Amino acid sequence: MSFRATGLVRSYPGMSQPVLRELSFDIPSGGLVAILGKSGAGKSTLLRCAVGLEPFERGTLELDGVAVAGTEQVSAADRAVSLRA
């Protein structure tokens, strides 16, 4: 199972800067990764976006060839189809 994030951006209302700013990484099939960082760095936000619990504005998340684009890039209906896949 491969996982790729490309240009991921996630903001919260009222915050001056996005929590995730153009985040990109690639985890190849069979790879093992640890997410480290200080409190408030966006670790939980990244994971919530990755499993579809939280929307992200821009960028793409891809799991085994199935891509989910940000809310500013595709319609809600197209995004829902991608999330179900």
Short mmCIF file of N, CA and C in Angstrom, two decimals:
data_model
loop_
_atom_site.label_atom_id
_atom_site.label_comp_id
_atom_site.label_asym_id
_atom_site.label_seq_id
_atom_site.Cartn_x
_atom_site.Cartn_y
_atom_site.Cartn_z
N MET A 1 0.85 -1.17 0.00
CA MET A 1 0.00 0.00 0.00
C MET A 1 0.90 1.24 0.00
N SER A 2 0.80 2.07 -1.02
CA SER A 2 1.57 3.30 -1.09
C SER A 2 0.67 4.49 -0.73
N PHE A 3 1.29 5.53 -0.19
CA PHE A 3 0.56 6.73 0.22
C PHE A 3 1.37 7.95 -0.17
N ARG A 4 0.69 8.92 -0.79
CA ARG A 4 1.38 10.13 -1.24
C ARG A 4 0.53 11.36 -0.94
N ALA A 5 1.17 12.39 -0.42
CA ALA A 5 0.53 13.69 -0.23
C ALA A 5 1.28 14.70 -1.09
N THR A 6 0.52 15.52 -1.80
CA THR A 6 1.14 16.50 -2.68
C THR A 6 0.50 17.87 -2.45
N GLY A 7 1.28 18.83 -1.97
CA GLY A 7 0.83 20.20 -1.81
C GLY A 7 -0.35 20.38 -0.88
N LEU A 8 -0.41 19.60 0.19
CA LEU A 8 -1.56 19.61 1.10
C LEU A 8 -1.62 20.91 1.90
N VAL A 9 -2.80 21.54 1.88
CA VAL A 9 -3.03 22.78 2.64
C VAL A 9 -4.31 22.62 3.44
N ARG A 10 -4.22 22.88 4.74
CA ARG A 10 -5.39 22.82 5.63
C ARG A 10 -5.36 24.03 6.55
N SER A 11 -6.44 24.81 6.53
CA SER A 11 -6.55 26.01 7.37
C SER A 11 -7.76 25.88 8.28
N TYR A 12 -7.73 26.61 9.37
CA TYR A 12 -8.89 26.70 10.26
C TYR A 12 -9.34 28.15 10.31
N PRO A 13 -10.64 28.40 10.37
CA PRO A 13 -11.14 29.78 10.45
C PRO A 13 -10.56 30.51 11.66
N GLY A 14 -10.19 31.75 11.45
CA GLY A 14 -9.67 32.56 12.53
C GLY A 14 -8.17 32.44 12.76
N MET A 15 -7.52 31.52 12.10
CA MET A 15 -6.06 31.37 12.25
C MET A 15 -5.37 32.16 11.14
N SER A 16 -4.28 32.82 11.48
CA SER A 16 -3.59 33.65 10.50
C SER A 16 -2.81 32.83 9.47
N GLN A 17 -2.38 31.62 9.83
CA GLN A 17 -1.61 30.79 8.92
C GLN A 17 -2.22 29.38 8.88
N PRO A 18 -2.07 28.70 7.74
CA PRO A 18 -2.58 27.32 7.66
C PRO A 18 -1.82 26.38 8.58
N VAL A 19 -2.49 25.33 9.03
CA VAL A 19 -1.86 24.33 9.88
C VAL A 19 -0.92 23.47 9.03
N LEU A 20 -1.40 23.06 7.86
CA LEU A 20 -0.58 22.32 6.90
C LEU A 20 -0.31 23.24 5.72
N ARG A 21 0.95 23.51 5.43
CA ARG A 21 1.33 24.45 4.37
C ARG A 21 2.10 23.73 3.27
N GLU A 22 1.40 23.43 2.18
CA GLU A 22 2.05 22.80 1.01
C GLU A 22 2.84 21.56 1.40
N LEU A 23 2.26 20.71 2.22
CA LEU A 23 2.92 19.49 2.70
C LEU A 23 2.95 18.43 1.60
N SER A 24 4.12 17.90 1.33
CA SER A 24 4.28 16.84 0.33
C SER A 24 5.21 15.76 0.85
N PHE A 25 4.83 14.51 0.64
CA PHE A 25 5.69 13.38 0.99
C PHE A 25 5.19 12.14 0.28
N ASP A 26 6.02 11.12 0.26
CA ASP A 26 5.69 9.86 -0.41
C ASP A 26 6.12 8.72 0.48
N ILE A 27 5.19 7.79 0.76
CA ILE A 27 5.50 6.59 1.54
C ILE A 27 5.32 5.41 0.60
N PRO A 28 6.42 4.78 0.18
CA PRO A 28 6.30 3.66 -0.75
C PRO A 28 5.66 2.44 -0.09
N SER A 29 5.19 1.55 -0.91
CA SER A 29 4.59 0.31 -0.43
C SER A 29 5.59 -0.42 0.47
N GLY A 30 5.15 -0.85 1.63
CA GLY A 30 6.01 -1.54 2.58
C GLY A 30 6.79 -0.61 3.48
N GLY A 31 6.64 0.70 3.30
CA GLY A 31 7.37 1.67 4.11
C GLY A 31 6.75 1.83 5.49
N LEU A 32 7.58 2.19 6.43
CA LEU A 32 7.14 2.43 7.80
C LEU A 32 7.56 3.84 8.18
N VAL A 33 6.63 4.62 8.73
CA VAL A 33 6.88 6.03 9.00
C VAL A 33 6.40 6.38 10.39
N ALA A 34 7.14 7.26 11.04
CA ALA A 34 6.70 7.84 12.31
C ALA A 34 6.51 9.34 12.08
N ILE A 35 5.45 9.89 12.63
CA ILE A 35 5.19 11.32 12.52
C ILE A 35 5.56 11.96 13.84
N LEU A 36 6.56 12.81 13.82
CA LEU A 36 7.06 13.46 15.02
C LEU A 36 6.94 14.97 14.88
N GLY A 37 6.76 15.65 16.00
CA GLY A 37 6.71 17.11 15.98
C GLY A 37 6.17 17.62 17.30
N LYS A 38 6.39 18.91 17.51
CA LYS A 38 5.93 19.51 18.75
C LYS A 38 4.42 19.68 18.75
N SER A 39 3.89 19.99 19.89
CA SER A 39 2.46 20.20 20.04
C SER A 39 2.00 21.32 19.11
N GLY A 40 0.93 21.09 18.37
CA GLY A 40 0.40 22.10 17.47
C GLY A 40 1.04 22.12 16.10
N ALA A 41 1.88 21.14 15.81
CA ALA A 41 2.59 21.12 14.52
C ALA A 41 1.73 20.59 13.37
N GLY A 42 0.59 19.97 13.66
CA GLY A 42 -0.30 19.48 12.62
C GLY A 42 -0.31 17.98 12.42
N LYS A 43 0.26 17.23 13.35
CA LYS A 43 0.32 15.76 13.22
C LYS A 43 -1.08 15.16 13.18
N SER A 44 -1.92 15.51 14.12
CA SER A 44 -3.29 14.96 14.17
C SER A 44 -4.12 15.46 13.00
N THR A 45 -3.93 16.70 12.61
CA THR A 45 -4.64 17.25 11.46
C THR A 45 -4.29 16.47 10.20
N LEU A 46 -3.03 16.16 10.01
CA LEU A 46 -2.60 15.37 8.86
C LEU A 46 -3.29 14.01 8.85
N LEU A 47 -3.30 13.34 9.98
CA LEU A 47 -3.92 12.01 10.06
C LEU A 47 -5.43 12.08 9.84
N ARG A 48 -6.07 13.10 10.39
CA ARG A 48 -7.52 13.25 10.20
C ARG A 48 -7.85 13.53 8.74
N CYS A 49 -7.03 14.31 8.05
CA CYS A 49 -7.22 14.55 6.62
C CYS A 49 -6.99 13.27 5.83
N ALA A 50 -6.00 12.50 6.23
CA ALA A 50 -5.64 11.28 5.50
C ALA A 50 -6.75 10.23 5.54
N VAL A 51 -7.50 10.17 6.62
CA VAL A 51 -8.57 9.16 6.73
C VAL A 51 -9.95 9.73 6.40
N GLY A 52 -10.00 10.98 5.95
CA GLY A 52 -11.26 11.57 5.50
C GLY A 52 -12.13 12.15 6.60
N LEU A 53 -11.62 12.29 7.81
CA LEU A 53 -12.42 12.87 8.89
C LEU A 53 -12.47 14.38 8.83
N GLU A 54 -11.52 14.97 8.13
CA GLU A 54 -11.41 16.42 8.06
C GLU A 54 -11.05 16.82 6.63
N PRO A 55 -11.71 17.83 6.09
CA PRO A 55 -11.39 18.25 4.73
C PRO A 55 -10.11 19.08 4.68
N PHE A 56 -9.49 19.13 3.52
CA PHE A 56 -8.35 20.01 3.29
C PHE A 56 -8.66 20.84 2.06
N GLU A 57 -8.11 22.04 2.00
CA GLU A 57 -8.49 22.98 0.95
C GLU A 57 -7.81 22.69 -0.39
N ARG A 58 -6.53 22.46 -0.38
CA ARG A 58 -5.78 22.27 -1.62
C ARG A 58 -4.82 21.10 -1.47
N GLY A 59 -4.45 20.55 -2.61
CA GLY A 59 -3.52 19.44 -2.63
C GLY A 59 -4.23 18.14 -2.96
N THR A 60 -3.46 17.06 -2.91
CA THR A 60 -3.98 15.75 -3.23
C THR A 60 -3.43 14.70 -2.28
N LEU A 61 -4.29 13.81 -1.82
CA LEU A 61 -3.88 12.63 -1.08
C LEU A 61 -4.16 11.43 -1.97
N GLU A 62 -3.19 10.54 -2.08
CA GLU A 62 -3.35 9.37 -2.95
C GLU A 62 -2.98 8.11 -2.19
N LEU A 63 -3.89 7.14 -2.18
CA LEU A 63 -3.68 5.86 -1.53
C LEU A 63 -3.88 4.77 -2.57
N ASP A 64 -2.83 4.05 -2.87
CA ASP A 64 -2.88 2.98 -3.88
C ASP A 64 -3.55 3.41 -5.18
N GLY A 65 -3.21 4.59 -5.67
CA GLY A 65 -3.70 5.05 -6.95
C GLY A 65 -5.03 5.77 -6.92
N VAL A 66 -5.71 5.79 -5.78
CA VAL A 66 -6.98 6.51 -5.65
C VAL A 66 -6.69 7.88 -5.04
N ALA A 67 -6.95 8.94 -5.81
CA ALA A 67 -6.61 10.29 -5.38
C ALA A 67 -7.84 11.03 -4.87
N VAL A 68 -7.63 11.83 -3.81
CA VAL A 68 -8.66 12.71 -3.26
C VAL A 68 -8.08 14.11 -3.30
N ALA A 69 -8.78 15.03 -3.98
CA ALA A 69 -8.31 16.40 -4.12
C ALA A 69 -8.97 17.29 -3.07
N GLY A 70 -8.39 18.48 -2.87
CA GLY A 70 -8.88 19.43 -1.90
C GLY A 70 -10.24 20.01 -2.25
N THR A 71 -10.90 20.58 -1.25
CA THR A 71 -12.25 21.10 -1.42
C THR A 71 -12.32 22.28 -2.38
N GLU A 72 -11.22 23.02 -2.56
CA GLU A 72 -11.21 24.15 -3.49
C GLU A 72 -10.96 23.69 -4.92
N GLN A 73 -10.64 22.43 -5.12
CA GLN A 73 -10.25 21.94 -6.44
C GLN A 73 -11.33 21.11 -7.14
N VAL A 74 -12.19 20.44 -6.38
CA VAL A 74 -13.22 19.59 -6.97
C VAL A 74 -14.55 19.82 -6.27
N SER A 75 -15.62 19.38 -6.90
CA SER A 75 -16.94 19.52 -6.30
C SER A 75 -17.09 18.56 -5.13
N ALA A 76 -18.04 18.85 -4.28
CA ALA A 76 -18.30 17.99 -3.11
C ALA A 76 -18.69 16.59 -3.55
N ALA A 77 -19.45 16.47 -4.63
CA ALA A 77 -19.89 15.16 -5.10
C ALA A 77 -18.71 14.34 -5.62
N ASP A 78 -17.81 14.95 -6.40
CA ASP A 78 -16.63 14.24 -6.89
C ASP A 78 -15.72 13.82 -5.75
N ARG A 79 -15.60 14.70 -4.77
CA ARG A 79 -14.75 14.39 -3.60
C ARG A 79 -15.33 13.22 -2.82
N ALA A 80 -16.64 13.17 -2.66
CA ALA A 80 -17.29 12.07 -1.93
C ALA A 80 -17.07 10.74 -2.65
N VAL A 81 -17.13 10.74 -3.97
CA VAL A 81 -16.89 9.52 -4.73
C VAL A 81 -15.46 9.03 -4.50
N SER A 82 -14.50 9.94 -4.52
CA SER A 82 -13.10 9.57 -4.29
C SER A 82 -12.88 9.03 -2.88
N LEU A 83 -13.52 9.66 -1.90
CA LEU A 83 -13.37 9.21 -0.51
C LEU A 83 -13.94 7.81 -0.32
N ARG A 84 -15.07 7.51 -0.96
CA ARG A 84 -15.65 6.18 -0.84
C ARG A 84 -14.75 5.11 -1.47
N ALA A 85 -14.08 5.48 -2.55
CA ALA A 85 -13.20 4.52 -3.25
C ALA A 85 -12.04 4.18 -2.35
#
